[in-house]
Short mmCIF file of C-alpha atoms in Angstrom, two decimals:
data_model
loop_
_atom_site.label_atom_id
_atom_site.label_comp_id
_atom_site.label_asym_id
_atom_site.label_seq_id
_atom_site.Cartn_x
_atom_site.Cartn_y
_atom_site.Cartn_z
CA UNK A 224 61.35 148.36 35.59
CA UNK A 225 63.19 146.32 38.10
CA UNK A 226 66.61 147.71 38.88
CA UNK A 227 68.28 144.32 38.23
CA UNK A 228 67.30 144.33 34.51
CA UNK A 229 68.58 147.97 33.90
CA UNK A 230 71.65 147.78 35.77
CA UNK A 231 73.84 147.24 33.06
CA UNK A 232 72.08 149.70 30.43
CA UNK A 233 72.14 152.29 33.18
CA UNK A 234 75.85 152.03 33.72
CA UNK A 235 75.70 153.88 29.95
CA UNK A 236 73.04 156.46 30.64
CA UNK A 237 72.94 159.84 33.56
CA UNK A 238 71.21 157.22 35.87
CA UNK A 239 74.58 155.22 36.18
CA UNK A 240 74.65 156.97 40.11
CA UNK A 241 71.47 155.29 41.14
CA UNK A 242 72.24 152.24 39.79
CA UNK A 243 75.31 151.73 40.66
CA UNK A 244 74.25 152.34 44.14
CA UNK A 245 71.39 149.51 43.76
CA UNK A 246 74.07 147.31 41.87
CA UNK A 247 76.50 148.31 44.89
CA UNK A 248 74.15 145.99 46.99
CA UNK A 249 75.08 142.85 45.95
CA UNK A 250 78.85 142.94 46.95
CA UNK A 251 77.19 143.05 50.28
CA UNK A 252 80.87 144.47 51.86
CA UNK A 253 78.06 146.85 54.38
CA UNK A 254 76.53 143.73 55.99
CA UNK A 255 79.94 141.93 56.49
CA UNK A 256 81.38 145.47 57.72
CA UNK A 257 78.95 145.27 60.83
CA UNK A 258 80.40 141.43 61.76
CA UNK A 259 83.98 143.18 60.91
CA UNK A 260 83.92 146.00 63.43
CA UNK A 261 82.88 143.92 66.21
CA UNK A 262 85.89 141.24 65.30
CA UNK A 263 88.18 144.13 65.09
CA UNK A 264 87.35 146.03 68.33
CA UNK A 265 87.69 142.76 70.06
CA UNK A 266 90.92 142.37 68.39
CA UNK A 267 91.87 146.01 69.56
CA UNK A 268 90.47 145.04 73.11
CA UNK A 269 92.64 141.84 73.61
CA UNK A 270 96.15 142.98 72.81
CA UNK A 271 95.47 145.14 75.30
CA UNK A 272 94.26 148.81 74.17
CA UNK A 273 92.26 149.64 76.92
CA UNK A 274 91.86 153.56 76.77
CA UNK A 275 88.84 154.74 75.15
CA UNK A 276 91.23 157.09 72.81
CA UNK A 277 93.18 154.20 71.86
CA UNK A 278 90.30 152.10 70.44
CA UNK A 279 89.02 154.64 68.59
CA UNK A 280 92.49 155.48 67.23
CA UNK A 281 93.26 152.08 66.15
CA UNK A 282 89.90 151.39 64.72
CA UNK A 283 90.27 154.49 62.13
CA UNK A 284 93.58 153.59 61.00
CA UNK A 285 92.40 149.94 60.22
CA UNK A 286 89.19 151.53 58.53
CA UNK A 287 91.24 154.35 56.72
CA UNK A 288 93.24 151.27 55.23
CA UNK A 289 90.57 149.54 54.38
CA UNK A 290 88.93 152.39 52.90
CA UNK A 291 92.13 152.95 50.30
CA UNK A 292 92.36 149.22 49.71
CA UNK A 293 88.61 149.31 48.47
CA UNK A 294 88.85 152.93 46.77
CA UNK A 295 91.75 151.59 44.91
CA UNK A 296 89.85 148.14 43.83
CA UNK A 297 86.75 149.12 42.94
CA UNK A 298 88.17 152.28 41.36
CA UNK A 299 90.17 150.18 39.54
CA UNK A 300 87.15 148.20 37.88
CA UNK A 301 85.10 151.34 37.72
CA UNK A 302 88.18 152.97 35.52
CA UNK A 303 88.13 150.02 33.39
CA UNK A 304 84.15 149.62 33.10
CA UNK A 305 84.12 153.04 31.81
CA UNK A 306 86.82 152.62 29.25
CA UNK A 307 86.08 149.35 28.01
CA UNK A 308 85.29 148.92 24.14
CA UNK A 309 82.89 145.69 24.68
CA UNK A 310 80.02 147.85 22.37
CA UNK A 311 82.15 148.52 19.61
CA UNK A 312 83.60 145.06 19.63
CA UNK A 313 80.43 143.22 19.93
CA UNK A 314 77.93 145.50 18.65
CA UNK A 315 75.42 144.36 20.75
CA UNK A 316 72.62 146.86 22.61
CA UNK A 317 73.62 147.96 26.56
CA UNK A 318 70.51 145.82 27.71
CA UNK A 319 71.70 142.75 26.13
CA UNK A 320 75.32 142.33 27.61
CA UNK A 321 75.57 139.73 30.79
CA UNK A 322 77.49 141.06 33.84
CA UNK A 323 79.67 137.77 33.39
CA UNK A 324 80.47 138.74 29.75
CA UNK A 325 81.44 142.08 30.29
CA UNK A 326 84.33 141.13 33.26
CA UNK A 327 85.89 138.26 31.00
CA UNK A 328 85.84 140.99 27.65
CA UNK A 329 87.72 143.59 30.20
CA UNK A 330 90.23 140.73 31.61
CA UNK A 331 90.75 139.35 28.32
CA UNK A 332 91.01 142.02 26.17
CA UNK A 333 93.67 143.61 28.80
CA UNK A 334 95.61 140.99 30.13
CA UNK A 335 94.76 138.04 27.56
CA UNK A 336 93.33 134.37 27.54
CA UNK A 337 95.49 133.99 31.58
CA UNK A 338 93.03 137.20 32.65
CA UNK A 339 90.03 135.23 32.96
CA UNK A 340 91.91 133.38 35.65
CA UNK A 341 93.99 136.67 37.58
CA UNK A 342 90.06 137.62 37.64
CA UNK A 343 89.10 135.02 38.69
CA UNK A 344 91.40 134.48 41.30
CA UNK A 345 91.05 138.51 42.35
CA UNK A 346 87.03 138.06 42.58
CA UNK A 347 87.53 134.69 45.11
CA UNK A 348 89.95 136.60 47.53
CA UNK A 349 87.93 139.60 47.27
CA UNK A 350 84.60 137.33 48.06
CA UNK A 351 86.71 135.53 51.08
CA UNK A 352 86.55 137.79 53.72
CA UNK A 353 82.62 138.60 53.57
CA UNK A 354 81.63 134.61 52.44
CA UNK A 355 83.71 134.03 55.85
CA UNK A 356 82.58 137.33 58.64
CA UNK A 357 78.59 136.28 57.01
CA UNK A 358 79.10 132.32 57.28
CA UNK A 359 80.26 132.87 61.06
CA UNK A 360 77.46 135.25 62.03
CA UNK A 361 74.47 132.45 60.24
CA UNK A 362 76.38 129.98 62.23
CA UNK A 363 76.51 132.09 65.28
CA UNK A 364 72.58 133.36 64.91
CA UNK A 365 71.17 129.96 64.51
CA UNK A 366 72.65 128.75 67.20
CA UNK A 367 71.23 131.71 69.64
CA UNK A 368 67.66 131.30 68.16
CA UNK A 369 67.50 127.58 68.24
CA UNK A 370 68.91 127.85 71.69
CA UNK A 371 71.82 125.50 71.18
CA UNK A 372 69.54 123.09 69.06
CA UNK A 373 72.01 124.14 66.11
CA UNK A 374 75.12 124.08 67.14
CA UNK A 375 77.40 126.84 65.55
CA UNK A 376 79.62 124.37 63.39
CA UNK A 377 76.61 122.94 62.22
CA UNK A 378 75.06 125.93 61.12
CA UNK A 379 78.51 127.04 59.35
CA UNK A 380 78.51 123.89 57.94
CA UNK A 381 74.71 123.84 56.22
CA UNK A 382 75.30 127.47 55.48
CA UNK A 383 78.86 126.14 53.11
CA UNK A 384 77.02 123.55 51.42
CA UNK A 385 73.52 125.30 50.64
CA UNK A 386 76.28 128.48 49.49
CA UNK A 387 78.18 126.06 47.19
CA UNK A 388 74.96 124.37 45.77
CA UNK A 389 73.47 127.85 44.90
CA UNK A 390 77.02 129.40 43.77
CA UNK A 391 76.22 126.81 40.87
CA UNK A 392 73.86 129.35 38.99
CA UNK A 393 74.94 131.71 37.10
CA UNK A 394 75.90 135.35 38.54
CA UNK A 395 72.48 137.06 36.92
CA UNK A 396 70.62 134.20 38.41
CA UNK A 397 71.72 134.55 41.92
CA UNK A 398 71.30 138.22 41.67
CA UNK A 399 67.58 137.87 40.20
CA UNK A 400 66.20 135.98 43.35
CA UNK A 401 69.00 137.50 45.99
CA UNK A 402 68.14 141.71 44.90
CA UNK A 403 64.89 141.53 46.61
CA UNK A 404 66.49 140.57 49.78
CA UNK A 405 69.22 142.84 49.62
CA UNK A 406 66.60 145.62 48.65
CA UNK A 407 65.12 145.05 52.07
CA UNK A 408 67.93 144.12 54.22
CA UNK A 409 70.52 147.16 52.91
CA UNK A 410 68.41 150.12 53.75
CA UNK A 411 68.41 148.78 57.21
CA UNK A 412 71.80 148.00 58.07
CA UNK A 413 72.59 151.60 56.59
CA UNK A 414 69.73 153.11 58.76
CA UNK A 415 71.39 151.25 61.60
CA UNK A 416 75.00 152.58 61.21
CA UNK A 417 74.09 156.07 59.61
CA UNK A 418 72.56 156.89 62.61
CA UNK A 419 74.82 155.27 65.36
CA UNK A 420 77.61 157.39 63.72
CA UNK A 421 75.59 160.21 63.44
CA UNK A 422 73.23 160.35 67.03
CA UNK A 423 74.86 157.93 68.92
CA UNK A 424 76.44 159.97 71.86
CA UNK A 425 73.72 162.28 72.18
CA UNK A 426 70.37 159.78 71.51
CA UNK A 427 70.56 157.61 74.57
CA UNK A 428 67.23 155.77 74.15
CA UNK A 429 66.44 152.77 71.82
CA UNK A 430 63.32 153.94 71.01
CA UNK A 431 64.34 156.56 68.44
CA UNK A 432 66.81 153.95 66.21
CA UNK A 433 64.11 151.13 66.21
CA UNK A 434 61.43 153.68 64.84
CA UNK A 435 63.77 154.84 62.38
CA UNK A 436 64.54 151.54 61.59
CA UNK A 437 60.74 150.16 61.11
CA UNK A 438 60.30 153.14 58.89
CA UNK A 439 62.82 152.04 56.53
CA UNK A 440 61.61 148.66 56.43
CA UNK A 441 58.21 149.61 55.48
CA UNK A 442 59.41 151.41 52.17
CA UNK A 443 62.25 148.89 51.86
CA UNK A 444 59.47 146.85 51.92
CA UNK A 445 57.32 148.72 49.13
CA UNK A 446 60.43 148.96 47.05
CA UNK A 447 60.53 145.01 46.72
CA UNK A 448 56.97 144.64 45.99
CA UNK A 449 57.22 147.25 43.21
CA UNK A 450 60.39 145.21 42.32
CA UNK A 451 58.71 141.70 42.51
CA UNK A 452 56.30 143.13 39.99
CA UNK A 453 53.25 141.40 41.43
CA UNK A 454 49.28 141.07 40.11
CA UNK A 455 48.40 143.39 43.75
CA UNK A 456 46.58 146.27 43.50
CA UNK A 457 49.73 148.18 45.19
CA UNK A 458 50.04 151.52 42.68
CA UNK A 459 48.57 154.27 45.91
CA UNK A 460 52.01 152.67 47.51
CA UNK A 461 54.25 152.62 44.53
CA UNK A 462 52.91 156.31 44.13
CA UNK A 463 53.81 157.55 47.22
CA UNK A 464 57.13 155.81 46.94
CA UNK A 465 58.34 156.99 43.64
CA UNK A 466 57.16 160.61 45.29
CA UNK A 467 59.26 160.41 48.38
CA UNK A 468 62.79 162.62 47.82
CA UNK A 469 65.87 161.05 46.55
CA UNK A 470 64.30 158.10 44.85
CA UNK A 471 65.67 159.05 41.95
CA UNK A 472 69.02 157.40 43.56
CA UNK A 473 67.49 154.43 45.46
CA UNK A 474 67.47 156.46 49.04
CA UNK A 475 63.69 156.85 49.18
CA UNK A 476 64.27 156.28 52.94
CA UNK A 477 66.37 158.00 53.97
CA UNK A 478 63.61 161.27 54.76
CA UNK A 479 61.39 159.23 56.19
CA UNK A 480 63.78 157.16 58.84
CA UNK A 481 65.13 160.54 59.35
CA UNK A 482 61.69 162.32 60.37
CA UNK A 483 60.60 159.43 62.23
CA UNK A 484 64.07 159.41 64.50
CA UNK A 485 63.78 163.17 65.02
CA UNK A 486 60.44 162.79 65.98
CA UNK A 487 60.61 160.32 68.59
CA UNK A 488 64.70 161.26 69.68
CA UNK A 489 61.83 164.80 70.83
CA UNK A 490 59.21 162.90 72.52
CA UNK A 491 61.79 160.55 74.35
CA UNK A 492 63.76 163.21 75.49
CA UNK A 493 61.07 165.42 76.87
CA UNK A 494 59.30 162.05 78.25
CA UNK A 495 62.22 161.56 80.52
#
């Protein structure tokens, strides 16, 4: 079953973890957190912070307040998810209720016919910041690969009009077609960080974090061909997928990046 379809029925069952993790994708905050850290330690570095300790000391404090700002947001919509009475008021099934229908029942049925629009008005500055740090980078990467062909503001610009012509659908549509990306992409840009934070001042080669990487793109990969649900003779995969550890909870790469970086963090270190 693709995650997408029972992410709303598994917010109601012991698998709510796992998907909420999956679900967690979509608000892609991790991928705009990459283009965020690089703004902000250039920030640090032009108003003149030029210690190594002072960096890092700034750049905690800005993430430790960022970190309450989200913990209090999203615990604030995971508090009312979890009391909400949209079952007993509809009496509809778990596997039938729309992620749109669900936020305007919570707004409404708290703050009345106006909290439709304080939600709305929430969910647009709360989209802002990563429509804005993402925009830039497409603008920015399309301009490196084209070598100047594109220029930036006409990559930002493309990027704003083919975003407003898809932000048309509704939000289940654009999560249908945009999960299988994010499936991919996520596991990545966590395998990227994780191990940066983890390995960075002690792993002084590339060679370890790009195998670690690939690895996690090839059962990314398998995870959005199981997802896709296509006619291809794929089950040995699927199998050995759904037997790797912790797929229970969507982190069926985690062992596997984390073998393959051992393994060659060993043979580059005893190479050089």
């Amino acid at each position: 079953m693709k995650p997408i379809e029972q992410g709303i029925e598994g917010l109601y069952s012991s698998k709510a973890f796992s998907v909420g993790f999956a679900e967690g994708y979509q608000t892609l905050d991790v991928l705009a957190s990459v283009i965020f850290a690089g703004i902000i330690i250039s920030a640090v570095v032009s108003d003149g912070y030029t210690s190594v300790r002072e960096r890092v000391k700034i750049t905690i404090s800005a993430g430790m307040i960022s970190t309450l700002a989200l913990l209090l947001i999203y615990g604030g919509l995971i508090y009312l998810g979890a009391t909400s009475d949209y079952l007993e008021a509809t009496g509809v099934s778990p596997s039938e209720i729309s992620r749109t229908n669900l936020l305007l029942h919570i707004s409404t049925s708290i703050l009345g016919k106006g909290g439709t629009y304080v939600m709305a008005i929430a969910i647009a500055f709360a989209c802002l910041t990563t429509a804005i740090a993402l925009t830039s980078a497409t603008g920015s990467i399309f301009e490196k690969m084209s070598k100047g062909r594109i220029p930036y503001k006409l990559g930002v610009t493309l990027c704003t009009f083919i975003s407003a012509f898809i932000s048309v659908n509704s939000v289940d549509s654009i999560i249908n077609y945009a999960i299988n990306i994010l499936l991919f992409i996520y596991p990545i840009v966590f395998t990227l960080i994780l191990y940066i934070l983890l390995f960075g001042r002690f792993v002084e080669t590339r060679t370890p974090f790009i195998a670690s990487i690939i690895a996690t793109a090839l059962v990314s990969l398998i995870s959005v061909l199981k997802n896709l649900n296509l006619n291809w003779n794929l089950d040995f995969l699927f199998q050995i997928k759904d037997s790797l550890p912790l797929n229970n909870y969507h982190l069926e790469w985690v062992i596997p990046s984390l073998v393959t970086f051992v393994i060659f963090a060993v043979f580059s270190r005893e190479r050089k």
